[in-house]
mmCIF file of C-alpha atoms in Angstrom:
data_model
loop_
_atom_site.group_PDB
_atom_site.id
_atom_site.type_symbol
_atom_site.label_atom_id
_atom_site.label_comp_id
_atom_site.label_asym_id
_atom_site.label_seq_id
_atom_site.Cartn_x
_atom_site.Cartn_y
_atom_site.Cartn_z
ATOM 1 C CA MET A 57 83.763 79.970 141.059
ATOM 2 C CA SER A 58 85.162 83.429 141.193
ATOM 3 C CA ASP A 59 84.490 85.794 138.168
ATOM 4 C CA GLN A 60 87.861 87.462 138.975
ATOM 5 C CA PRO A 61 90.533 86.828 136.384
ATOM 6 C CA ASP A 62 93.505 84.647 137.399
ATOM 7 C CA ALA A 63 96.218 87.237 138.694
ATOM 8 C CA HIS A 64 98.926 85.240 137.041
ATOM 9 C CA SER A 65 97.170 85.655 133.897
ATOM 10 C CA THR A 66 96.694 89.412 133.860
ATOM 11 C CA ASP A 67 99.903 90.607 135.986
ATOM 12 C CA ARG A 68 102.693 91.505 133.197
ATOM 13 C CA SER A 69 105.213 92.687 135.685
ATOM 14 C CA GLY A 70 107.238 89.324 134.925
ATOM 15 C CA ASP A 71 106.984 89.910 131.275
ATOM 16 C CA ARG A 72 108.349 93.470 131.594
ATOM 17 C CA ALA A 73 111.074 92.160 133.922
ATOM 18 C CA LEU A 74 111.996 89.538 131.285
ATOM 19 C CA ALA A 75 111.911 92.222 128.725
ATOM 20 C CA ARG A 76 114.369 94.382 130.649
ATOM 21 C CA ARG A 77 116.821 91.676 131.405
ATOM 22 C CA CYS A 78 116.774 90.759 127.561
ATOM 23 C CA ALA A 79 117.256 94.308 126.687
ATOM 24 C CA ASP A 80 120.254 94.418 128.809
ATOM 25 C CA LEU A 81 121.858 91.546 126.832
ATOM 26 C CA VAL A 82 121.529 93.334 123.434
ATOM 27 C CA ASP A 83 124.274 95.697 122.240
ATOM 28 C CA ASP A 84 122.619 99.054 121.504
ATOM 29 C CA SER A 85 125.569 100.876 120.294
ATOM 30 C CA PRO A 86 125.154 100.107 116.691
ATOM 31 C CA TYR A 87 121.749 101.980 116.813
ATOM 32 C CA SER A 88 121.903 104.342 119.705
ATOM 33 C CA ALA A 89 123.252 107.304 117.800
ATOM 34 C CA ALA A 90 120.765 106.944 115.210
ATOM 35 C CA ARG A 91 117.763 106.604 117.492
ATOM 36 C CA THR A 92 118.927 109.782 119.392
ATOM 37 C CA GLU A 93 118.975 111.618 116.127
ATOM 38 C CA ALA A 94 115.686 110.623 115.062
ATOM 39 C CA ALA A 95 113.968 111.587 118.503
ATOM 40 C CA GLU A 96 115.912 115.144 118.422
ATOM 41 C CA LEU A 97 114.201 115.299 114.656
ATOM 42 C CA GLY A 98 110.677 114.394 116.392
ATOM 43 C CA ALA A 99 110.553 110.640 115.377
ATOM 44 C CA SER A 100 110.646 107.606 117.356
ATOM 45 C CA SER A 101 112.774 104.419 116.412
ATOM 46 C CA PRO A 102 112.532 100.613 117.333
ATOM 47 C CA ASP A 103 114.331 100.054 120.419
ATOM 48 C CA ALA A 104 117.324 97.681 120.703
ATOM 49 C CA LEU A 105 115.320 94.599 121.005
ATOM 50 C CA THR A 106 113.023 95.369 118.106
ATOM 51 C CA ALA A 107 116.230 96.182 116.192
ATOM 52 C CA GLU A 108 117.761 92.803 116.754
ATOM 53 C CA ALA A 109 114.556 91.276 115.891
ATOM 54 C CA ILE A 110 114.410 92.959 112.483
ATOM 55 C CA ARG A 111 118.080 92.003 111.970
ATOM 56 C CA LEU A 112 116.985 88.289 112.866
ATOM 57 C CA VAL A 113 114.246 88.345 110.314
ATOM 58 C CA ALA A 114 116.764 89.869 107.793
ATOM 59 C CA ARG A 115 119.328 87.137 108.449
ATOM 60 C CA LEU A 116 116.740 84.475 108.194
ATOM 61 C CA THR A 117 115.311 85.736 104.890
ATOM 62 C CA GLY A 118 119.034 86.409 103.546
ATOM 63 C CA THR A 119 117.939 89.689 102.625
ATOM 64 C CA ARG A 120 119.885 91.511 99.996
ATOM 65 C CA ALA A 121 117.536 94.030 98.775
ATOM 66 C CA ALA A 122 114.946 95.493 101.187
ATOM 67 C CA VAL A 123 112.631 98.376 101.481
ATOM 68 C CA CYS A 124 112.029 100.518 104.657
ATOM 69 C CA LEU A 125 108.917 102.406 105.016
ATOM 70 C CA SER A 126 109.467 104.726 108.297
ATOM 71 C CA PRO A 127 109.341 108.240 109.406
ATOM 72 C CA ALA A 128 112.824 107.599 110.776
ATOM 73 C CA PRO A 129 114.572 104.750 108.684
ATOM 74 C CA GLY A 130 117.877 104.916 110.392
ATOM 75 C CA VAL A 131 117.643 102.112 112.858
ATOM 76 C CA PRO A 132 115.604 99.692 110.705
ATOM 77 C CA ALA A 133 118.203 100.236 107.916
ATOM 78 C CA LEU A 134 121.208 99.622 110.306
ATOM 79 C CA ALA A 135 119.680 96.298 111.461
ATOM 80 C CA ILE A 136 119.060 94.990 107.927
ATOM 81 C CA LEU A 137 122.432 96.073 106.867
ATOM 82 C CA ALA A 138 124.051 94.413 110.068
ATOM 83 C CA ALA A 139 122.245 91.186 109.047
ATOM 84 C CA ALA A 140 123.703 91.133 105.620
ATOM 85 C CA GLY A 141 127.106 91.899 106.436
ATOM 86 C CA PRO A 142 129.510 94.676 104.889
ATOM 87 C CA ASP A 143 130.490 92.648 101.903
ATOM 88 C CA ALA A 144 127.180 91.079 100.884
ATOM 89 C CA GLY A 145 126.129 94.044 98.643
ATOM 90 C CA ALA A 146 122.901 94.717 100.264
ATOM 91 C CA VAL A 147 120.855 97.578 99.114
ATOM 92 C CA ILE A 148 118.133 99.338 101.446
ATOM 93 C CA THR A 149 115.544 101.675 99.887
ATOM 94 C CA CYS A 150 114.778 104.072 102.535
ATOM 95 C CA ILE A 151 111.391 105.957 101.934
ATOM 96 C CA THR A 152 110.037 108.728 104.238
ATOM 97 C CA GLU A 153 108.531 112.325 103.579
ATOM 98 C CA ASP A 154 110.910 114.040 105.698
ATOM 99 C CA PRO A 155 114.270 114.729 103.977
ATOM 100 C CA HIS A 156 115.950 115.539 107.395
ATOM 101 C CA HIS A 157 115.483 112.316 108.575
ATOM 102 C CA LEU A 158 116.808 110.762 105.166
ATOM 103 C CA ASP A 159 119.665 112.882 105.933
ATOM 104 C CA ALA A 160 120.020 111.272 109.547
ATOM 105 C CA ALA A 161 119.892 107.585 108.154
ATOM 106 C CA ARG A 162 122.341 108.581 105.559
ATOM 107 C CA THR A 163 124.705 109.808 108.190
ATOM 108 C CA ALA A 164 124.184 106.753 110.541
ATOM 109 C CA ILE A 165 124.652 104.331 107.700
ATOM 110 C CA ALA A 166 128.017 105.876 106.534
ATOM 111 C CA ALA A 167 129.145 106.338 110.347
ATOM 112 C CA ALA A 168 128.481 102.607 110.495
ATOM 113 C CA GLY A 169 131.093 101.882 107.593
ATOM 114 C CA HIS A 170 128.637 100.945 104.781
ATOM 115 C CA PRO A 171 129.331 102.218 101.422
ATOM 116 C CA SER A 172 127.118 104.821 99.940
ATOM 117 C CA SER A 173 125.916 102.157 97.499
ATOM 118 C CA ALA A 174 124.249 100.448 100.654
ATOM 119 C CA ALA A 175 121.199 102.604 100.402
ATOM 120 C CA ARG A 176 119.107 104.855 98.152
ATOM 121 C CA TYR A 177 116.865 107.465 99.829
ATOM 122 C CA ILE A 178 113.600 108.894 98.605
ATOM 123 C CA ALA A 179 111.780 111.570 100.190
ATOM 124 C CA ALA A 180 108.406 111.189 99.144
ATOM 125 C CA ARG A 181 105.150 109.615 100.524
ATOM 126 C CA PRO A 182 105.865 106.070 101.076
ATOM 127 C CA LEU A 183 102.636 104.451 99.708
ATOM 128 C CA GLU A 184 103.079 106.295 96.675
ATOM 129 C CA VAL A 185 106.686 105.085 96.001
ATOM 130 C CA VAL A 186 105.842 101.530 96.952
ATOM 131 C CA ALA A 187 103.268 101.265 94.253
ATOM 132 C CA LYS A 188 106.086 102.099 91.768
ATOM 133 C CA LEU A 189 108.701 99.688 92.793
ATOM 134 C CA ALA A 190 109.708 96.709 91.070
ATOM 135 C CA ASP A 191 107.786 93.590 91.426
ATOM 136 C CA GLY A 192 109.432 90.464 93.108
ATOM 137 C CA ALA A 193 112.817 92.266 93.604
ATOM 138 C CA TYR A 194 112.957 92.591 97.443
ATOM 139 C CA ASP A 195 113.532 89.947 100.359
ATOM 140 C CA LEU A 196 112.439 92.330 103.060
ATOM 141 C CA VAL A 197 109.955 95.097 103.521
ATOM 142 C CA VAL A 198 110.183 96.996 106.922
ATOM 143 C CA ALA A 199 107.004 99.343 107.724
ATOM 144 C CA ASP A 200 106.080 101.607 110.328
ATOM 145 C CA VAL A 201 102.830 102.914 109.032
ATOM 146 C CA ARG A 202 99.445 103.897 110.763
ATOM 147 C CA ASP A 203 96.945 101.271 111.515
ATOM 148 C CA ASP A 204 94.780 102.591 108.285
ATOM 149 C CA ALA A 205 97.583 102.134 106.165
ATOM 150 C CA VAL A 206 98.475 98.586 106.986
ATOM 151 C CA GLY A 207 96.115 96.957 104.694
ATOM 152 C CA GLN A 208 97.471 98.457 101.770
ATOM 153 C CA VAL A 209 101.033 97.821 102.748
ATOM 154 C CA VAL A 210 100.577 94.154 103.385
ATOM 155 C CA THR A 211 98.878 93.698 99.932
ATOM 156 C CA ARG A 212 101.625 95.656 98.017
ATOM 157 C CA ALA A 213 104.319 93.893 99.791
ATOM 158 C CA GLN A 214 102.933 90.514 98.669
ATOM 159 C CA VAL A 215 103.804 91.592 95.185
ATOM 160 C CA LEU A 216 107.178 93.319 96.026
ATOM 161 C CA LEU A 217 108.627 90.354 97.988
ATOM 162 C CA ARG A 218 110.235 87.295 96.375
ATOM 163 C CA ARG A 219 108.914 83.763 97.710
ATOM 164 C CA GLY A 220 110.308 83.457 101.138
ATOM 165 C CA GLY A 221 110.598 87.032 102.184
ATOM 166 C CA ALA A 222 108.988 88.854 104.790
ATOM 167 C CA LEU A 223 106.968 91.775 105.752
ATOM 168 C CA VAL A 224 107.921 93.270 109.304
ATOM 169 C CA LEU A 225 105.266 95.692 110.704
ATOM 170 C CA LEU A 226 106.521 97.790 113.399
ATOM 171 C CA GLY A 227 103.597 97.541 116.211
ATOM 172 C CA GLU A 228 101.089 94.984 116.940
ATOM 173 C CA HIS A 229 98.905 94.861 113.754
ATOM 174 C CA ALA A 230 97.417 91.218 114.057
ATOM 175 C CA PRO A 231 94.593 90.189 113.177
ATOM 176 C CA LEU A 232 95.469 91.897 109.902
ATOM 177 C CA PRO A 233 92.619 94.104 108.378
ATOM 178 C CA GLU A 234 89.710 91.924 107.086
ATOM 179 C CA GLU A 235 90.257 93.004 103.558
ATOM 180 C CA VAL A 236 93.670 91.569 103.286
ATOM 181 C CA GLU A 237 93.795 88.200 101.535
ATOM 182 C CA LEU A 238 97.137 86.150 102.187
ATOM 183 C CA PRO A 239 98.206 83.071 100.308
ATOM 184 C CA GLU A 240 97.610 79.801 102.126
ATOM 185 C CA HIS A 241 101.539 79.477 102.721
ATOM 186 C CA ALA A 242 101.875 82.767 104.313
ATOM 187 C CA HIS A 243 102.312 83.121 108.222
ATOM 188 C CA VAL A 244 101.587 85.689 110.692
ATOM 189 C CA THR A 245 103.784 86.074 113.954
ATOM 190 C CA VAL A 246 103.478 88.631 116.506
ATOM 191 C CA LEU A 247 106.751 89.212 118.658
ATOM 192 C CA PRO A 248 106.561 90.749 122.114
ATOM 193 C CA VAL A 249 109.233 93.244 121.610
ATOM 194 C CA GLY A 250 109.172 96.963 122.029
ATOM 195 C CA SER A 251 105.768 98.086 120.941
ATOM 196 C CA GLY A 252 105.136 94.908 119.143
ATOM 197 C CA LEU A 253 106.290 93.325 116.037
ATOM 198 C CA THR A 254 104.048 91.684 113.468
ATOM 199 C CA VAL A 255 106.076 89.509 111.096
ATOM 200 C CA VAL A 256 104.142 88.242 107.773
ATOM 201 C CA THR A 257 106.487 85.440 106.028
ATOM 202 C CA LEU A 258 105.656 84.879 102.303
#
């Protein structure tokens, strides 16, 4: 038998073509301006497929209260608010150290027609802020953090989230760090969109 790997199992060109076709089906107009502004300020944002995946998770969890930890929270916040709808009274807590990115998120959310009450903006170190948020008060946490912060985010999210809530980690972070202990009912899913999306349902 040959020791060479099966070409079909390693050739990802088909996956990339499928991703491009799927991306063409997604309306990126709700997110493109926010993504462009974030890029001009020096931070990346989720692509259209990733934003739609966030929107789907927000819809499935019935999100009305969410936390977004991201260098550029505009696109994730827009996706969550789009899932909730304009009259749901959803509130997104956007946390990043850079006040310029908070201003950009505020502008994007207002331009999308959401009221000022739809989001609150906190310019501070995200991990310090989430430690002070109310336990059991949120339906969804979206986090774009370094690998070395994933364990802390997952541990804290379990306390922040109501039963049935979800944590969305931007990037492929599964398997989760060994120190993370999840309840038996928790489930981890990796979605092959953008740079990867790790969803922990609780």
